[in-house]
Short mmCIF file of C-alpha atoms and ligand atoms in Angstrom, two decimals:
data_model
loop_
_atom_site.label_atom_id
_atom_site.label_comp_id
_atom_site.label_asym_id
_atom_site.label_seq_id
_atom_site.Cartn_x
_atom_site.Cartn_y
_atom_site.Cartn_z
CA MET A 1 0.00 0.00 0.00
CA THR A 2 1.42 3.40 -0.92
CA VAL A 3 1.24 5.92 1.90
CA ARG A 4 0.05 9.30 0.67
CA ARG A 5 2.21 12.25 1.72
CA LYS A 6 0.46 14.85 3.80
CA THR A 7 -0.79 17.78 1.74
CA THR A 8 0.25 21.06 3.32
CA ILE A 9 -0.18 24.72 2.48
CA GLY A 10 3.30 24.43 0.92
CA THR A 11 1.93 21.76 -1.43
CA LEU A 12 -0.97 24.00 -2.43
CA ARG A 13 1.34 26.98 -3.01
CA ALA A 14 3.59 24.79 -5.14
CA HIS A 15 0.56 23.64 -7.16
CA LYS A 16 -0.29 27.29 -7.80
CA ARG A 17 3.28 28.13 -8.86
CA GLU A 18 3.36 25.14 -11.19
CA GLY A 19 -0.08 25.88 -12.66
CA ARG A 20 -1.57 22.61 -11.37
CA LYS A 21 -5.17 23.25 -10.35
CA ILE A 22 -6.26 22.39 -6.81
CA SER A 23 -9.34 20.24 -6.19
CA MET A 24 -11.52 20.79 -3.12
CA LEU A 25 -14.80 19.18 -2.10
CA THR A 26 -17.02 19.64 0.88
CA CYS A 27 -17.22 16.61 3.14
CA TYR A 28 -19.23 15.93 6.26
CA ASP A 29 -18.50 12.38 7.40
CA TYR A 30 -15.87 9.69 7.87
CA SER A 31 -16.94 7.28 5.11
CA MET A 32 -17.02 9.95 2.40
CA ALA A 33 -13.69 11.33 3.64
CA LEU A 34 -12.13 7.88 3.15
CA LEU A 35 -13.35 7.83 -0.46
CA MET A 36 -12.27 11.40 -1.21
CA GLU A 37 -8.78 10.74 0.12
CA GLN A 38 -8.65 7.55 -1.96
CA ALA A 39 -9.68 9.64 -4.99
CA GLU A 40 -6.77 12.02 -4.22
CA ILE A 41 -8.84 15.16 -3.80
CA ASP A 42 -6.31 17.80 -2.68
CA THR A 43 -8.33 19.49 0.00
CA LEU A 44 -11.55 18.93 1.93
CA LEU A 45 -13.78 21.62 3.37
CA VAL A 46 -16.09 20.69 6.20
CA GLY A 47 -18.52 23.41 5.18
CA ASP A 48 -21.29 24.93 7.22
CA THR A 49 -23.48 23.88 4.28
CA TYR A 50 -23.72 20.88 6.61
CA ALA A 51 -26.67 22.73 8.16
CA GLU A 52 -28.43 22.70 4.78
CA VAL A 53 -27.48 19.42 3.14
CA CYS A 54 -27.28 17.20 6.24
CA LEU A 55 -29.61 18.86 8.74
CA GLY A 56 -32.21 20.19 6.30
CA HIS A 57 -32.10 23.86 7.29
CA ALA A 58 -32.85 26.58 4.74
CA THR A 59 -29.57 28.43 5.41
CA THR A 60 -26.13 27.73 6.88
CA LEU A 61 -26.83 29.89 9.95
CA PRO A 62 -27.92 27.12 12.36
CA ALA A 63 -24.54 25.30 12.15
CA THR A 64 -22.83 25.32 15.55
CA VAL A 65 -19.19 25.05 16.59
CA GLU A 66 -19.97 21.88 18.54
CA HIS A 67 -21.56 20.14 15.53
CA MET A 68 -18.92 21.36 13.12
CA VAL A 69 -15.97 20.32 15.28
CA THR A 70 -17.46 16.85 15.84
CA ILE A 71 -17.98 16.16 12.14
CA THR A 72 -14.63 17.72 11.26
CA GLU A 73 -12.92 15.25 13.61
CA ALA A 74 -14.70 12.42 11.76
CA VAL A 75 -13.59 13.76 8.37
CA ARG A 76 -10.01 14.01 9.64
CA ARG A 77 -10.12 10.35 10.75
CA GLY A 78 -11.19 9.38 7.22
CA ALA A 79 -8.70 11.63 5.42
CA PRO A 80 -5.53 11.89 7.50
CA SER A 81 -3.34 13.06 4.61
CA THR A 82 -5.64 15.54 2.89
CA TYR A 83 -5.45 19.30 3.50
CA LEU A 84 -8.44 19.91 5.76
CA VAL A 85 -10.28 23.19 6.19
CA GLY A 86 -12.89 23.67 8.91
CA ASP A 87 -15.63 26.20 8.26
CA MET A 88 -16.28 28.49 11.20
CA PRO A 89 -20.03 28.86 11.68
CA TYR A 90 -22.13 31.98 12.01
CA LEU A 91 -21.19 34.18 14.99
CA SER A 92 -18.30 31.94 16.04
CA TYR A 93 -15.76 34.60 14.93
CA GLN A 94 -17.70 37.82 14.29
CA VAL A 95 -18.43 38.81 17.90
CA CYS A 96 -14.90 39.32 19.23
CA HIS A 97 -11.31 38.28 18.55
CA GLU A 98 -11.17 36.09 21.67
CA ASP A 99 -14.14 34.01 20.47
CA ALA A 100 -12.62 33.76 17.01
CA ILE A 101 -9.29 32.49 18.33
CA ARG A 102 -10.78 30.12 20.91
CA ASN A 103 -13.28 28.60 18.44
CA ALA A 104 -10.68 28.33 15.68
CA GLY A 105 -8.43 26.61 18.23
CA LEU A 106 -11.05 23.84 18.58
CA PHE A 107 -10.99 23.25 14.82
CA MET A 108 -7.19 23.19 14.83
CA ALA A 109 -6.32 21.33 18.02
CA GLN A 110 -9.35 19.09 18.54
CA ALA A 111 -10.43 18.37 14.97
CA GLY A 112 -6.96 18.40 13.39
CA CYS A 113 -7.63 21.02 10.71
CA ASP A 114 -4.90 22.56 8.58
CA ALA A 115 -6.82 25.84 8.34
CA VAL A 116 -10.16 27.43 9.15
CA LYS A 117 -12.37 29.39 6.78
CA VAL A 118 -14.15 32.62 7.69
CA GLU A 119 -16.54 34.73 5.59
CA VAL A 120 -15.09 38.22 5.61
CA ASP A 121 -14.62 41.60 4.02
CA ARG A 122 -12.48 44.58 5.11
CA ARG A 123 -14.69 45.16 8.18
CA LEU A 124 -13.33 41.94 9.71
CA VAL A 125 -9.68 42.58 8.86
CA GLY A 126 -8.84 42.91 12.58
CA THR A 127 -10.26 39.42 13.19
CA VAL A 128 -8.12 37.87 10.46
CA GLU A 129 -5.08 39.71 11.82
CA ALA A 130 -5.74 38.54 15.37
CA MET A 131 -6.31 34.93 14.27
CA SER A 132 -3.18 34.93 12.11
CA ALA A 133 -1.16 36.43 14.98
CA ALA A 134 -2.42 33.57 17.13
CA THR A 135 -0.91 31.14 14.55
CA ILE A 136 -4.26 30.13 13.06
CA PRO A 137 -4.10 29.61 9.29
CA VAL A 138 -7.07 31.47 7.84
CA MET A 139 -8.77 30.96 4.49
CA ALA A 140 -10.65 34.18 3.73
CA HIS A 141 -14.01 33.61 1.97
CA LEU A 142 -14.94 36.63 -0.19
CA GLY A 143 -17.71 37.51 -2.64
CA LEU A 144 -21.02 35.86 -1.90
CA LYS A 145 -21.05 35.13 1.83
CA PRO A 146 -23.93 32.79 2.71
CA GLN A 147 -23.73 33.70 6.41
CA SER A 148 -24.64 37.30 5.43
CA ILE A 149 -27.54 36.25 3.28
CA GLN A 150 -30.18 37.93 5.43
CA SER A 151 -28.44 41.32 5.28
CA ALA A 152 -27.37 40.91 1.62
CA GLY A 153 -30.94 40.12 0.57
CA GLY A 154 -30.38 36.82 -1.26
CA TYR A 155 -27.95 34.59 -3.11
CA ARG A 156 -26.59 36.53 -6.08
CA VAL A 157 -23.32 37.10 -7.90
CA GLN A 158 -21.21 39.76 -6.17
CA GLY A 159 -19.04 42.30 -7.99
CA LYS A 160 -20.87 42.67 -11.29
CA LEU A 161 -20.68 46.46 -11.02
CA ALA A 162 -17.20 48.00 -11.31
CA PRO A 163 -17.15 49.64 -7.83
CA ASP A 164 -18.26 46.37 -6.18
CA ALA A 165 -15.68 44.42 -8.17
CA GLN A 166 -12.97 46.87 -7.13
CA ARG A 167 -14.00 46.49 -3.51
CA ILE A 168 -13.72 42.68 -3.63
CA ILE A 169 -10.31 42.94 -5.34
CA GLU A 170 -9.16 45.34 -2.62
CA ASP A 171 -10.59 43.08 0.10
CA ALA A 172 -8.52 40.19 -1.27
CA LYS A 173 -5.35 42.29 -0.91
CA ILE A 174 -6.40 43.43 2.56
CA MET A 175 -6.88 39.80 3.67
CA GLU A 176 -3.53 38.79 2.22
CA LYS A 177 -1.83 41.62 4.15
CA ALA A 178 -3.74 40.61 7.30
CA GLY A 179 -2.11 37.17 7.12
CA ALA A 180 -4.68 34.96 5.33
CA ILE A 181 -3.02 31.86 3.86
CA ALA A 182 -5.60 31.24 1.11
CA LEU A 183 -8.69 32.81 -0.44
CA LEU A 184 -12.04 31.38 -1.43
CA LEU A 185 -14.14 33.31 -3.94
CA GLU A 186 -17.82 32.54 -4.15
CA ALA A 187 -19.99 33.80 -7.00
CA VAL A 188 -17.82 36.57 -8.39
CA PRO A 189 -17.48 37.31 -12.13
CA VAL A 190 -14.76 35.34 -13.94
CA GLU A 191 -12.86 38.57 -14.65
CA VAL A 192 -12.72 39.47 -10.95
CA ALA A 193 -11.60 35.94 -10.03
CA LYS A 194 -8.87 36.15 -12.69
CA ILE A 195 -7.55 39.49 -11.47
CA ILE A 196 -7.43 38.29 -7.87
CA SER A 197 -5.85 34.92 -8.69
CA GLU A 198 -3.18 36.53 -10.84
CA SER A 199 -2.31 39.23 -8.34
CA THR A 200 -1.54 37.08 -5.31
CA ASP A 201 0.72 34.18 -4.38
CA LEU A 202 -2.05 32.80 -2.15
CA PRO A 203 -3.93 29.79 -3.49
CA VAL A 204 -7.36 31.02 -4.64
CA ILE A 205 -10.19 28.49 -4.64
CA GLY A 206 -13.37 29.37 -6.54
CA ILE A 207 -16.99 28.31 -6.55
CA VAL A 208 -19.29 29.65 -9.27
CA SER A 209 -16.42 32.01 -10.13
CA GLY A 210 -15.12 30.56 -13.39
CA PRO A 211 -12.01 28.71 -14.49
CA PHE A 212 -9.23 31.19 -13.65
CA CYS A 213 -8.96 30.46 -9.92
CA ASP A 214 -6.12 28.24 -8.73
CA GLY A 215 -8.61 25.59 -7.64
CA GLN A 216 -12.28 24.74 -7.44
CA VAL A 217 -14.63 23.64 -4.68
CA LEU A 218 -18.02 22.01 -5.05
CA VAL A 219 -20.58 20.99 -2.48
CA MET A 220 -20.45 17.19 -2.44
CA HIS A 221 -24.22 16.75 -2.56
CA ASP A 222 -24.48 19.02 -5.62
CA MET A 223 -21.77 17.29 -7.65
CA LEU A 224 -23.09 13.83 -6.77
CA GLY A 225 -26.71 14.68 -7.66
CA TYR A 226 -27.55 13.63 -4.12
CA GLY A 227 -28.94 16.67 -2.29
CA ALA A 228 -32.55 17.56 -1.72
CA GLY A 229 -32.37 21.00 -3.34
CA HIS A 230 -31.56 22.14 -6.83
CA PRO A 231 -27.86 22.97 -7.30
CA PRO A 232 -27.00 26.20 -9.15
CA PRO A 233 -27.05 25.59 -12.93
CA SER A 234 -23.28 26.17 -13.11
CA VAL A 235 -22.59 23.09 -10.97
CA LYS A 236 -21.31 20.12 -12.94
CA GLN A 237 -22.87 16.87 -11.78
CA TYR A 238 -20.54 13.88 -11.82
CA ALA A 239 -23.14 11.33 -10.74
CA GLN A 240 -26.88 11.02 -10.26
CA LEU A 241 -26.85 9.33 -6.87
CA ARG A 242 -30.36 10.33 -5.92
CA SER A 243 -31.97 7.94 -8.41
CA VAL A 244 -29.40 5.20 -7.68
CA LEU A 245 -30.16 5.45 -3.94
CA VAL A 246 -33.94 5.66 -4.32
CA ASP A 247 -33.86 2.57 -6.59
CA ALA A 248 -31.78 0.70 -3.98
CA PHE A 249 -34.10 1.72 -1.11
CA ARG A 250 -37.16 0.76 -3.17
CA ALA A 251 -35.69 -2.65 -4.09
CA TYR A 252 -34.90 -3.30 -0.41
CA GLY A 253 -38.42 -2.35 0.69
CA GLU A 254 -39.89 -4.64 -1.96
CA ASP A 255 -37.58 -7.51 -0.94
CA VAL A 256 -38.60 -7.23 2.70
CA ARG A 257 -42.28 -7.15 1.77
CA THR A 258 -42.07 -10.14 -0.58
CA GLY A 259 -39.60 -12.28 1.41
CA GLY A 260 -36.78 -11.83 -1.08
CA PHE A 261 -34.57 -10.73 1.81
CA PRO A 262 -33.37 -12.24 4.03
CA THR A 263 -33.29 -15.86 2.90
CA VAL A 264 -32.49 -18.64 5.37
CA GLU A 265 -29.00 -18.79 3.84
CA GLN A 266 -28.47 -15.14 4.71
CA GLY A 267 -29.22 -15.84 8.37
CA VAL A 268 -27.04 -17.63 10.92
CA SER A 269 -28.01 -21.29 11.52
CA MET A 270 -27.41 -23.21 14.70
CA ASP A 271 -24.98 -26.04 14.86
CA ALA A 272 -26.96 -29.35 14.37
CA ASN A 273 -25.89 -30.62 17.84
CA GLN A 274 -26.99 -27.46 19.56
CA LEU A 275 -30.28 -27.48 17.71
CA ASP A 276 -30.84 -31.06 18.79
CA ARG A 277 -30.14 -30.15 22.44
CA LEU A 278 -32.44 -27.20 22.21
CA GLN A 279 -35.25 -29.27 20.76
CA HIS A 280 -34.85 -31.88 23.53
CA ALA A 281 -34.82 -29.21 26.20
CA LEU A 282 -37.95 -27.58 24.78
CA ALA A 283 -39.73 -30.96 24.42
CA GLY A 284 -38.81 -31.81 28.09
CA ARG A 285 -40.21 -28.55 29.34
CA SER A 286 -43.52 -28.99 27.53
CA GLU A 287 -44.08 -32.56 28.93
O1 KIV B 1 -19.96 25.85 3.55
C1 KIV B 1 -19.63 25.56 2.39
O2 KIV B 1 -19.87 24.46 1.89
C2 KIV B 1 -18.93 26.58 1.61
C3 KIV B 1 -18.78 26.32 0.14
C4 KIV B 1 -20.01 26.71 -0.57
C5 KIV B 1 -17.59 26.98 -0.38
O3 KIV B 1 -18.56 27.58 2.12
#
């Protein structure tokens, strides 16, 4: 068995320098993490989309540090060599620097993350600085920020107007200066993603932001055709698991109803001697 070398931020930076694109997927459990590591995905994000795709909430806001750290630990057990990013949930870093550092510390020390992700713009530069100073590797998530969806008024592409685009480009620089080790761009125009990716040494991961980022992330449920909702049209589906799973569940239900499963052979039979003894014992008792 070949042992995979641990992917580090140095590996991701080297990939960027060499023009090799970085793959990232969201992951929320041990079994999937095993498969993603086997498939040599470069980096896993335990996203707060967990609240939507696993818990059935309408937004990511109900994700909690406790939940997120627990599932991140499980993902780490399944993918010990993959670069692992923990997503800090709503209000776990926005309230004060102390909270941000203490909560990020749980992702790092308890769950074994390589970095944490926070949804930011220039207003949270002090937080990113404080976290970086406390030796926490921060991935700065810019553009569409799902945790701000209530104040932003919906899920829509950010930076289509020149002043907004300029602001996001400046925010990227501000986060780099504040000590961020990587950027994630969500739903920004391809031109904006290109300018940012080309103007920094930080690895830039994109989602719904076009092909010019240094890497791409997709929500696992979307790319597997597995989730309950409808993924954005720009998501490429690599499987249609929903129909595969429903067919399997239906076949199982039918088998149980009709006696197709389990057969006697699929059960555990007693040793003939033991069965004999049992039958004698039962016959004796009924006499
Ligand atoms: O929580 C998440 O899954 C994310 C991705 C959409 C990038 O932040």
